[in-house]
Coordinates of C-alpha atoms in Angstrom, one line a residue:
M1 CA -65.7 76.6 -126.3
A2 CA -67.7 74.5 -128.7
R3 CA -66.9 71.0 -129.9
P4 CA -66.1 70.7 -133.6
G5 CA -68.8 69.3 -135.7
P6 CA -68.7 66.0 -137.6
R7 CA -66.9 62.8 -136.7
V8 CA -65.8 60.4 -139.4
R9 CA -64.9 56.8 -138.7
G10 CA -63.7 54.6 -141.5
G11 CA -61.0 53.9 -144.0
E12 CA -61.2 54.5 -147.8
P13 CA -63.0 57.4 -149.5
E14 CA -66.2 56.6 -151.3
P15 CA -68.4 55.1 -150.4
A16 CA -67.3 53.2 -147.4
P17 CA -66.4 55.1 -144.2
V18 CA -62.8 55.9 -143.6
R19 CA -61.6 53.6 -140.7
G20 CA -59.9 55.5 -137.9
L21 CA -60.4 58.9 -139.6
Q22 CA -62.1 61.6 -137.5
L23 CA -63.0 64.9 -139.2
D24 CA -64.0 67.8 -137.0
R25 CA -63.8 71.5 -137.5
A26 CA -61.8 73.8 -135.2
D27 CA -62.9 75.0 -131.8
R28 CA -63.4 78.6 -132.8
G29 CA -66.3 79.8 -134.8
D30 CA -64.2 82.1 -137.0
H31 CA -62.1 79.2 -138.2
P32 CA -61.8 79.1 -142.1
M33 CA -63.6 75.8 -142.1
S34 CA -66.5 76.9 -140.0
D35 CA -68.8 76.9 -143.1
N36 CA -70.5 73.8 -144.5
F37 CA -67.2 72.2 -145.4
Y38 CA -67.4 69.7 -142.6
R39 CA -71.0 68.8 -143.3
A40 CA -70.1 68.0 -147.0
F41 CA -66.9 66.1 -145.9
E42 CA -68.7 64.1 -143.3
D43 CA -71.5 63.2 -145.7
R44 CA -68.9 61.7 -148.1
Y45 CA -66.6 59.9 -145.7
R46 CA -68.2 59.3 -142.4
G47 CA -70.8 56.7 -143.5
S48 CA -74.6 56.5 -143.5
R49 CA -76.7 57.3 -140.4
E50 CA -77.6 53.6 -140.2
V51 CA -73.9 52.6 -139.9
I52 CA -73.2 55.3 -137.3
M53 CA -76.3 54.4 -135.3
E54 CA -75.2 50.8 -135.3
R55 CA -71.7 51.7 -134.0
L56 CA -73.2 53.9 -131.2
R57 CA -75.2 50.9 -129.9
A58 CA -71.9 49.7 -128.3
Y59 CA -72.8 52.1 -125.5
L60 CA -76.2 50.5 -124.8
P61 CA -74.9 48.5 -121.8
F62 CA -74.2 51.9 -120.1
L63 CA -77.2 53.8 -121.3
E64 CA -80.0 51.3 -120.5
P65 CA -79.3 51.1 -116.7
L66 CA -78.8 54.9 -116.6
V67 CA -82.2 55.7 -118.2
A68 CA -83.8 53.1 -115.9
A69 CA -82.3 55.0 -112.9
Y70 CA -83.2 58.4 -114.4
P71 CA -86.2 58.3 -116.7
Q72 CA -86.3 61.4 -118.9
G73 CA -82.9 62.3 -117.5
R74 CA -81.3 65.2 -119.3
A75 CA -78.4 64.4 -121.7
L76 CA -76.1 67.0 -123.2
D77 CA -74.0 66.2 -126.3
L78 CA -71.1 68.6 -126.9
G79 CA -70.6 69.0 -130.6
C80 CA -73.7 67.0 -131.7
G81 CA -72.9 66.9 -135.4
R82 CA -75.6 65.3 -137.6
G83 CA -77.4 64.1 -134.4
E84 CA -77.0 60.3 -134.5
W85 CA -76.2 60.3 -130.7
L86 CA -79.1 62.6 -130.0
E87 CA -81.4 60.3 -132.0
L88 CA -80.2 57.2 -130.1
T89 CA -80.5 58.7 -126.6
S90 CA -83.9 60.2 -127.4
S91 CA -85.2 56.9 -128.5
L92 CA -84.1 55.3 -125.2
G93 CA -86.0 57.9 -123.2
F94 CA -83.5 60.6 -122.4
D95 CA -84.3 64.3 -122.7
A96 CA -81.4 64.8 -125.2
H97 CA -80.0 68.2 -126.1
G98 CA -77.0 69.1 -128.3
V99 CA -74.8 72.1 -129.1
D100 CA -72.7 72.7 -132.2
L101 CA -71.2 75.7 -134.0
D102 CA -71.7 74.3 -137.5
D103 CA -75.0 75.6 -139.1
G104 CA -75.1 72.7 -141.6
M105 CA -75.0 70.2 -138.7
L106 CA -77.7 72.0 -136.8
A107 CA -79.9 72.0 -139.9
A108 CA -79.5 68.2 -140.2
C109 CA -80.6 67.9 -136.5
S110 CA -83.6 70.2 -137.0
A111 CA -84.7 68.3 -140.0
R112 CA -85.1 65.2 -137.8
G113 CA -86.8 67.1 -134.9
L114 CA -83.8 66.8 -132.6
Q115 CA -83.1 69.4 -129.9
A116 CA -79.8 71.1 -131.0
E117 CA -78.7 74.7 -130.8
R118 CA -75.7 76.8 -131.8
G119 CA -73.3 77.2 -128.9
D120 CA -69.9 76.7 -127.4
A121 CA -69.3 73.4 -125.7
L122 CA -67.7 74.6 -122.4
S123 CA -70.2 77.5 -122.2
A124 CA -73.1 75.2 -122.5
L125 CA -71.6 72.9 -119.9
R126 CA -70.9 75.7 -117.5
A127 CA -74.5 76.9 -117.9
A128 CA -75.8 73.6 -116.6
A129 CA -76.8 73.5 -112.9
D130 CA -75.1 71.3 -110.5
G131 CA -76.5 67.7 -110.5
S132 CA -78.8 68.5 -113.5
L133 CA -77.4 66.2 -116.2
A134 CA -77.7 62.4 -116.3
L135 CA -75.3 62.1 -119.3
V136 CA -72.6 64.3 -120.8
S137 CA -71.0 63.2 -124.0
A138 CA -68.3 64.6 -126.3
F139 CA -67.5 62.6 -129.4
H140 CA -64.1 63.4 -131.0
L141 CA -63.7 66.7 -129.3
V142 CA -60.8 66.4 -126.9
E143 CA -58.2 66.0 -129.8
H144 CA -59.1 69.5 -131.0
I145 CA -58.6 71.5 -127.8
P146 CA -55.7 72.1 -125.4
F147 CA -55.3 69.5 -122.7
D148 CA -56.0 72.1 -120.0
D149 CA -59.4 72.6 -121.6
V150 CA -59.9 68.9 -121.6
R151 CA -59.4 68.8 -117.8
T152 CA -61.8 71.7 -117.4
L153 CA -64.4 69.9 -119.5
I154 CA -64.1 66.8 -117.3
A155 CA -64.3 68.8 -114.1
E156 CA -67.4 70.7 -115.3
A157 CA -69.1 67.5 -116.3
R158 CA -68.6 66.0 -112.9
R159 CA -70.1 69.1 -111.3
A160 CA -73.2 69.0 -113.6
L161 CA -73.8 65.2 -113.4
V162 CA -76.3 63.6 -111.1
P163 CA -75.0 60.9 -108.7
G164 CA -74.1 57.9 -110.8
G165 CA -74.3 60.0 -114.0
L166 CA -72.0 59.2 -116.9
L167 CA -69.3 61.0 -118.9
V168 CA -68.5 59.7 -122.4
L169 CA -65.4 60.9 -124.2
E170 CA -64.6 59.3 -127.5
T171 CA -61.5 60.1 -129.6
P172 CA -59.2 58.5 -132.2
N173 CA -57.0 55.7 -130.8
P174 CA -53.3 56.4 -131.3
E175 CA -52.6 52.9 -130.2
N176 CA -53.6 52.0 -133.8
L177 CA -50.4 52.9 -135.5
V178 CA -52.0 53.7 -138.8
V179 CA -54.4 56.1 -137.1
G180 CA -51.8 57.6 -134.8
A181 CA -49.2 58.1 -137.6
S182 CA -51.4 58.8 -140.6
T183 CA -55.2 59.2 -140.7
F184 CA -55.4 61.3 -137.5
Y185 CA -53.7 64.1 -139.4
S186 CA -56.2 64.0 -142.3
D187 CA -58.2 66.5 -140.3
P188 CA -56.2 69.8 -140.2
S189 CA -58.0 71.0 -137.1
H190 CA -56.7 68.1 -135.0
L191 CA -54.1 69.2 -132.4
R192 CA -52.5 66.0 -131.2
P193 CA -53.6 62.4 -130.4
V194 CA -54.6 61.8 -126.8
P195 CA -53.2 58.5 -125.4
L196 CA -55.6 56.2 -123.7
E197 CA -53.8 56.2 -120.4
L198 CA -53.6 60.0 -120.3
L199 CA -57.3 60.5 -120.9
S200 CA -58.3 57.7 -118.5
F201 CA -56.0 59.2 -115.8
A202 CA -57.5 62.7 -116.3
V203 CA -61.0 61.3 -115.8
E204 CA -59.9 59.6 -112.6
Y205 CA -58.0 62.6 -111.4
E206 CA -61.0 64.9 -111.8
G207 CA -63.1 62.8 -109.5
F208 CA -64.6 59.8 -111.4
P209 CA -63.8 56.8 -109.3
R210 CA -65.3 54.3 -111.8
R211 CA -64.0 54.2 -115.4
S212 CA -64.2 51.9 -118.4
L213 CA -61.8 52.0 -121.4
M214 CA -63.7 51.0 -124.5
R215 CA -61.8 50.2 -127.7
L216 CA -64.2 50.7 -130.6
Q217 CA -64.7 50.1 -134.4
E218 CA -62.2 47.2 -134.9
D219 CA -62.5 44.7 -137.6
P220 CA -64.8 41.9 -136.2
A221 CA -62.8 39.3 -138.1
L222 CA -59.8 40.0 -135.8
R223 CA -61.6 39.3 -132.6
G224 CA -61.3 35.5 -132.6
R225 CA -58.6 35.0 -135.1
A226 CA -55.5 33.1 -133.9
D227 CA -53.2 33.8 -136.8
V228 CA -52.2 37.5 -136.8
T229 CA -49.8 39.2 -139.3
V230 CA -47.5 42.2 -138.8
A231 CA -50.0 44.3 -140.8
D232 CA -52.7 43.4 -138.4
V233 CA -50.5 44.6 -135.5
L234 CA -49.9 47.9 -137.3
R235 CA -53.5 48.7 -138.3
G236 CA -55.8 46.1 -136.5
A237 CA -56.1 47.7 -133.1
S238 CA -59.5 49.5 -132.5
P239 CA -59.3 52.8 -134.4
D240 CA -61.4 54.7 -131.8
Y241 CA -61.6 54.5 -128.0
S242 CA -63.8 56.0 -125.4
V243 CA -63.4 56.6 -121.7
V244 CA -66.7 56.2 -119.8
G245 CA -66.5 57.7 -116.3
Q246 CA -69.2 57.4 -113.7
K247 CA -69.8 59.8 -110.9
D248 CA -70.0 58.4 -107.4
G249 CA -73.5 57.6 -106.2
P250 CA -75.6 55.2 -104.1
A251 CA -74.3 51.6 -104.1
E252 CA -77.7 50.1 -105.2
L253 CA -77.6 52.5 -108.3
L254 CA -74.0 51.7 -109.1
A255 CA -74.7 48.0 -109.0
G256 CA -76.8 48.2 -112.1
F257 CA -73.7 49.2 -114.1
D258 CA -71.4 46.4 -112.8
E259 CA -71.9 44.3 -115.9
A260 CA -71.2 47.1 -118.3
F261 CA -68.0 48.2 -116.4
G262 CA -66.9 44.6 -116.1
R263 CA -66.8 43.9 -119.8
H264 CA -63.7 44.0 -122.1
Y265 CA -64.2 46.1 -125.2
G266 CA -62.2 46.1 -128.5
I267 CA -58.8 45.0 -129.5
A268 CA -55.6 46.4 -128.0
M269 CA -52.4 46.6 -129.9
H270 CA -50.5 44.6 -127.3
D271 CA -53.1 41.8 -127.7
L272 CA -52.5 41.7 -131.4
A273 CA -48.7 41.8 -130.8
S274 CA -49.0 38.9 -128.4
R275 CA -51.1 36.9 -130.9
Q276 CA -48.7 37.8 -133.6
E277 CA -45.8 36.5 -131.5
A278 CA -47.8 33.3 -130.8
T279 CA -48.4 33.0 -134.5
Q280 CA -44.7 33.4 -135.2
A281 CA -43.9 30.9 -132.4
R282 CA -46.3 28.4 -134.0
H283 CA -44.8 28.9 -137.4
L284 CA -41.3 28.6 -136.0
E285 CA -42.3 25.4 -134.2
Q286 CA -43.7 24.1 -137.4
T287 CA -40.6 25.1 -139.2
H288 CA -38.5 23.4 -136.6
A289 CA -40.6 20.3 -137.0
R290 CA -40.2 20.3 -140.7
I291 CA -36.4 20.8 -140.3
A292 CA -36.4 17.9 -137.8
Q293 CA -38.2 15.8 -140.4
V294 CA -35.6 16.8 -143.0
D295 CA -32.8 16.0 -140.6
A296 CA -34.3 12.6 -139.9
R297 CA -34.5 11.9 -143.6
F298 CA -31.1 13.4 -144.4
P299 CA -29.0 10.2 -143.9
S300 CA -31.4 8.1 -146.1
V301 CA -31.4 10.9 -148.7
L302 CA -27.6 10.9 -148.6
D303 CA -27.6 7.1 -149.0
E304 CA -30.0 7.4 -151.9
L305 CA -27.9 10.1 -153.5
E306 CA -24.8 7.9 -153.1
H307 CA -26.7 5.0 -154.6
Q308 CA -27.8 7.2 -157.5
R309 CA -24.2 8.5 -158.0
Q310 CA -22.9 4.9 -158.2
H311 CA -25.7 3.9 -160.5
I312 CA -24.9 6.9 -162.7
A313 CA -21.2 5.9 -162.7
E314 CA -22.1 2.4 -163.8
L315 CA -24.4 3.7 -166.5
R316 CA -21.5 6.0 -167.7
Q317 CA -19.1 3.0 -167.8
A318 CA -21.7 0.8 -169.6
N319 CA -22.3 3.7 -172.0
H320 CA -18.5 3.9 -172.6
E321 CA -18.3 0.2 -173.2
L322 CA -21.3 0.3 -175.5
D323 CA -19.6 3.2 -177.5
K324 CA -16.5 1.1 -177.8
A325 CA -18.6 -1.9 -179.0
I326 CA -20.5 0.2 -181.5
H327 CA -17.2 1.6 -182.8
W328 CA -15.8 -1.9 -183.2
L329 CA -18.9 -3.1 -184.9
D330 CA -18.8 -0.1 -187.2
G331 CA -15.3 -1.1 -188.2
R332 CA -16.3 -4.7 -188.8
L333 CA -19.3 -3.6 -190.8
A334 CA -17.2 -1.3 -192.9
A335 CA -14.7 -4.1 -193.5
S336 CA -17.5 -6.5 -194.4
D337 CA -19.0 -4.0 -196.7
A338 CA -15.6 -3.6 -198.4
R339 CA -15.2 -7.4 -198.7
A340 CA -18.8 -7.7 -200.1
D341 CA -18.1 -5.0 -202.6
A342 CA -14.8 -6.8 -203.6
M343 CA -16.6 -10.2 -203.9
A344 CA -19.4 -8.6 -205.9
Q345 CA -16.9 -7.1 -208.3
R346 CA -15.1 -10.5 -208.6
V347 CA -18.4 -12.2 -209.4
I348 CA -19.2 -9.6 -212.0
D349 CA -15.8 -10.0 -213.5
L350 CA -16.2 -13.8 -213.5
L351 CA -19.6 -13.7 -215.1
E352 CA -18.3 -11.3 -217.8
S353 CA -15.2 -13.4 -218.5
T354 CA -14.7 -15.6 -221.6
S355 CA -13.9 -18.7 -219.7
W356 CA -17.2 -18.6 -217.8
K357 CA -19.1 -18.4 -221.1
V358 CA -17.1 -21.2 -222.7
T359 CA -17.6 -23.6 -219.8
E360 CA -21.4 -22.9 -219.5
P361 CA -22.4 -26.3 -221.2
L362 CA -20.0 -28.2 -219.0
R363 CA -21.5 -26.6 -215.9
A364 CA -25.0 -27.4 -217.1
A365 CA -24.0 -31.1 -217.6
A366 CA -22.3 -31.2 -214.3
D367 CA -25.4 -29.8 -212.6
R368 CA -27.6 -32.4 -214.2
W369 CA -25.2 -35.1 -213.2
Y370 CA -25.2 -34.0 -209.6
R371 CA -29.0 -33.8 -209.6
L372 CA -29.2 -37.3 -211.1
R373 CA -26.7 -38.7 -208.6
A374 CA -28.7 -37.2 -205.7
A375 CA -31.9 -38.6 -207.1
V376 CA -30.3 -42.1 -207.3
R377 CA -29.0 -41.8 -203.8
E378 CA -32.4 -40.7 -202.5
G379 CA -34.4 -43.4 -204.5
R380 CA -36.2 -40.9 -206.7
V381 CA -35.0 -42.2 -210.1
G382 CA -37.5 -45.1 -210.5
A383 CA -40.5 -42.9 -209.6
A384 CA -39.4 -40.2 -211.9
V385 CA -38.9 -42.7 -214.8
K386 CA -42.3 -44.2 -214.1
R387 CA -44.0 -40.8 -214.2
R388 CA -42.3 -40.0 -217.4
V389 CA -43.2 -43.4 -219.0
L390 CA -46.8 -43.0 -217.7
R391 CA -47.1 -39.6 -219.4
V392 CA -45.8 -41.1 -222.7
V393 CA -48.2 -44.0 -222.5
V394 CA -51.2 -41.8 -221.7
A395 CA -50.3 -39.4 -224.5
G396 CA -50.0 -42.4 -226.9
G397 CA -53.2 -43.8 -225.7
R398 CA -55.0 -40.5 -226.4
V399 CA -53.6 -40.5 -229.9
V400 CA -54.8 -44.1 -230.5
L401 CA -58.2 -43.2 -229.1
R402 CA -58.5 -40.4 -231.6
N403 CA -57.8 -42.7 -234.5
P404 CA -60.5 -45.5 -235.0
A405 CA -58.3 -47.6 -237.2
A406 CA -55.4 -47.4 -234.8
K407 CA -57.7 -48.1 -231.9
R408 CA -59.0 -51.3 -233.6
I409 CA -55.5 -52.5 -234.2
A410 CA -54.5 -51.7 -230.6
R411 CA -57.4 -53.7 -229.3
R412 CA -56.6 -56.8 -231.4
V413 CA -52.9 -56.6 -230.2
L414 CA -53.8 -56.1 -226.6
R415 CA -56.2 -59.0 -226.5
A416 CA -53.2 -61.2 -227.0
F417 CA -51.7 -59.7 -223.9
P418 CA -54.4 -59.3 -221.2
S419 CA -52.0 -58.2 -218.4
V420 CA -50.6 -55.4 -220.6
E421 CA -54.2 -54.4 -221.5
E422 CA -55.2 -54.2 -217.8
K423 CA -52.1 -52.1 -216.9
L424 CA -52.8 -49.8 -219.8
R425 CA -56.5 -49.5 -218.7
R426 CA -55.4 -48.6 -215.1
A427 CA -52.9 -46.1 -216.5
M428 CA -55.5 -44.4 -218.6
F429 CA -58.0 -44.3 -215.7
Q430 CA -55.3 -42.8 -213.4
A431 CA -54.7 -40.0 -215.9
P432 CA -56.1 -36.5 -215.0
V433 CA -59.9 -36.4 -214.6
V434 CA -61.9 -34.9 -217.4
T435 CA -65.4 -34.1 -216.4
M436 CA -67.7 -35.2 -219.2
P437 CA -69.9 -32.5 -220.6
S438 CA -73.4 -32.6 -219.1
A439 CA -75.1 -31.6 -222.3
A440 CA -76.3 -34.1 -224.8
P441 CA -73.8 -35.5 -227.3
P442 CA -73.4 -33.5 -230.5
S443 CA -75.7 -34.6 -233.3
D444 CA -72.9 -34.8 -235.8
I445 CA -71.1 -37.8 -234.1
S446 CA -71.5 -41.5 -235.0
P447 CA -73.9 -43.7 -233.0
R448 CA -70.9 -45.8 -231.8
T449 CA -69.3 -42.7 -230.3
S450 CA -72.5 -41.7 -228.6
R451 CA -72.7 -45.1 -227.0
M452 CA -69.1 -44.8 -225.8
I453 CA -69.8 -41.4 -224.3
A454 CA -72.9 -42.8 -222.5
A455 CA -70.9 -45.8 -221.2
L456 CA -68.1 -43.5 -219.8
R457 CA -70.7 -41.3 -218.1
A458 CA -72.3 -44.4 -216.5
A459 CA -68.9 -45.6 -215.3
Q460 CA -68.2 -42.1 -213.9
Q461 CA -71.5 -42.0 -212.0
E462 CA -70.8 -45.5 -210.7
Q463 CA -67.4 -44.5 -209.3
Q464 CA -68.9 -41.4 -207.7
S465 CA -71.6 -43.4 -206.0
A466 CA -68.9 -45.9 -204.7
G467 CA -67.2 -43.0 -202.8
R468 CA -64.1 -42.4 -204.8
P469 CA -63.6 -39.7 -207.5
P470 CA -63.5 -41.1 -211.0
R471 CA -60.4 -40.6 -213.1
V472 CA -61.3 -40.6 -216.8
A473 CA -58.7 -40.6 -219.5
E474 CA -58.8 -37.4 -221.3
Q475 CA -60.0 -37.8 -224.9
E476 CA -61.4 -35.7 -227.5
Q477 CA -64.8 -36.5 -229.1
P478 CA -64.1 -37.8 -232.5
K479 CA -65.7 -36.0 -235.4
A480 CA -68.4 -37.6 -237.3

């Protein structure tokens, strides 16, 4: 009975391998899929040879001491497929042979110079002499054959193995719930998943005292991660597993395998479940801590809410009072506007009345009387009279200065009254300053006028040099 051909490990189609999916053809050579279907399917979904070779290196802790104990030991791979296992074991020094019923797989092995032939798995194993094989392997075969044939294969392998020889049985891991419930059935030639405990017990029952349960191909990121989700529990367990059994042999030979059989391999679902429970416990503890913090703050929050409620009530009351005040002010403003309008209308009526127009002269006289009385009370009458008199005197003096005859008469009269002349002179000099023209006197004036202009300029310069601004009586140049 031959082992079906290809094995596919991986998850999604194209181009990455399908995690947990093993594709093998049926046990009988006349199966409808015994053509190159599996070769094409495996090439698409299994993954590159480099990826598969890297995965198979997980068995090196068992293979290295075995080839050291049995150099050039004969290895038989049941259902060798594309030959990755044959290539690995040959590179380590084994005399590796394989059997398969798929011509496409055998062609791939021949292209690489690997020893593979067409044949039935159990027939090839039965043909081996007792104690002639150092290694017997069957990758993803046991899920395709009845369990009684699995037991027969294990028993025949024990017979054919040398003392301390190894049996390797790899198969999909139904402990991974996605594999066991879904991807396992992607291969129509699969019969049923084989539980880990059942296959391990069968190897023990058929005479292999030493066994190792290897969980394989799990996501490396899950190995040391503390936080695990429910999705990780469902699909995170190792998608493949292998039972490695060792035939009894000399103690010194078996001691070389102690390290390999003492290791722990892969991730079990119960480990993920325990980590997920621990994750939930941590999250629950954190939640309780946050709830405790909220509980501790709750009284202060209630106090703050009560304070805010009271403050809101006070604001509402203040707003109500403000609305009332605004309403009252609106009423007062409306009443004031009405009174202002009434008073404005009364003023307009008054100004347009006949009595107002008739009494206008009387009001003007009364206004002047009130202003005069206020000026007398404040002492402003004398100064006002003096300013007015001064303006009259200055204006008269200017008129006299323009008239030579009047100016001569005024001089003769003022010589009789020196004090009056001095006062008039001071009054004239206190009149607004008139800056004398800087240009030369006109040529059409009399010599006497020219001399007067020169004298006035000299007096102005003298006053400027003395530190006070001159005030020259304004006069017009007499015409010649």
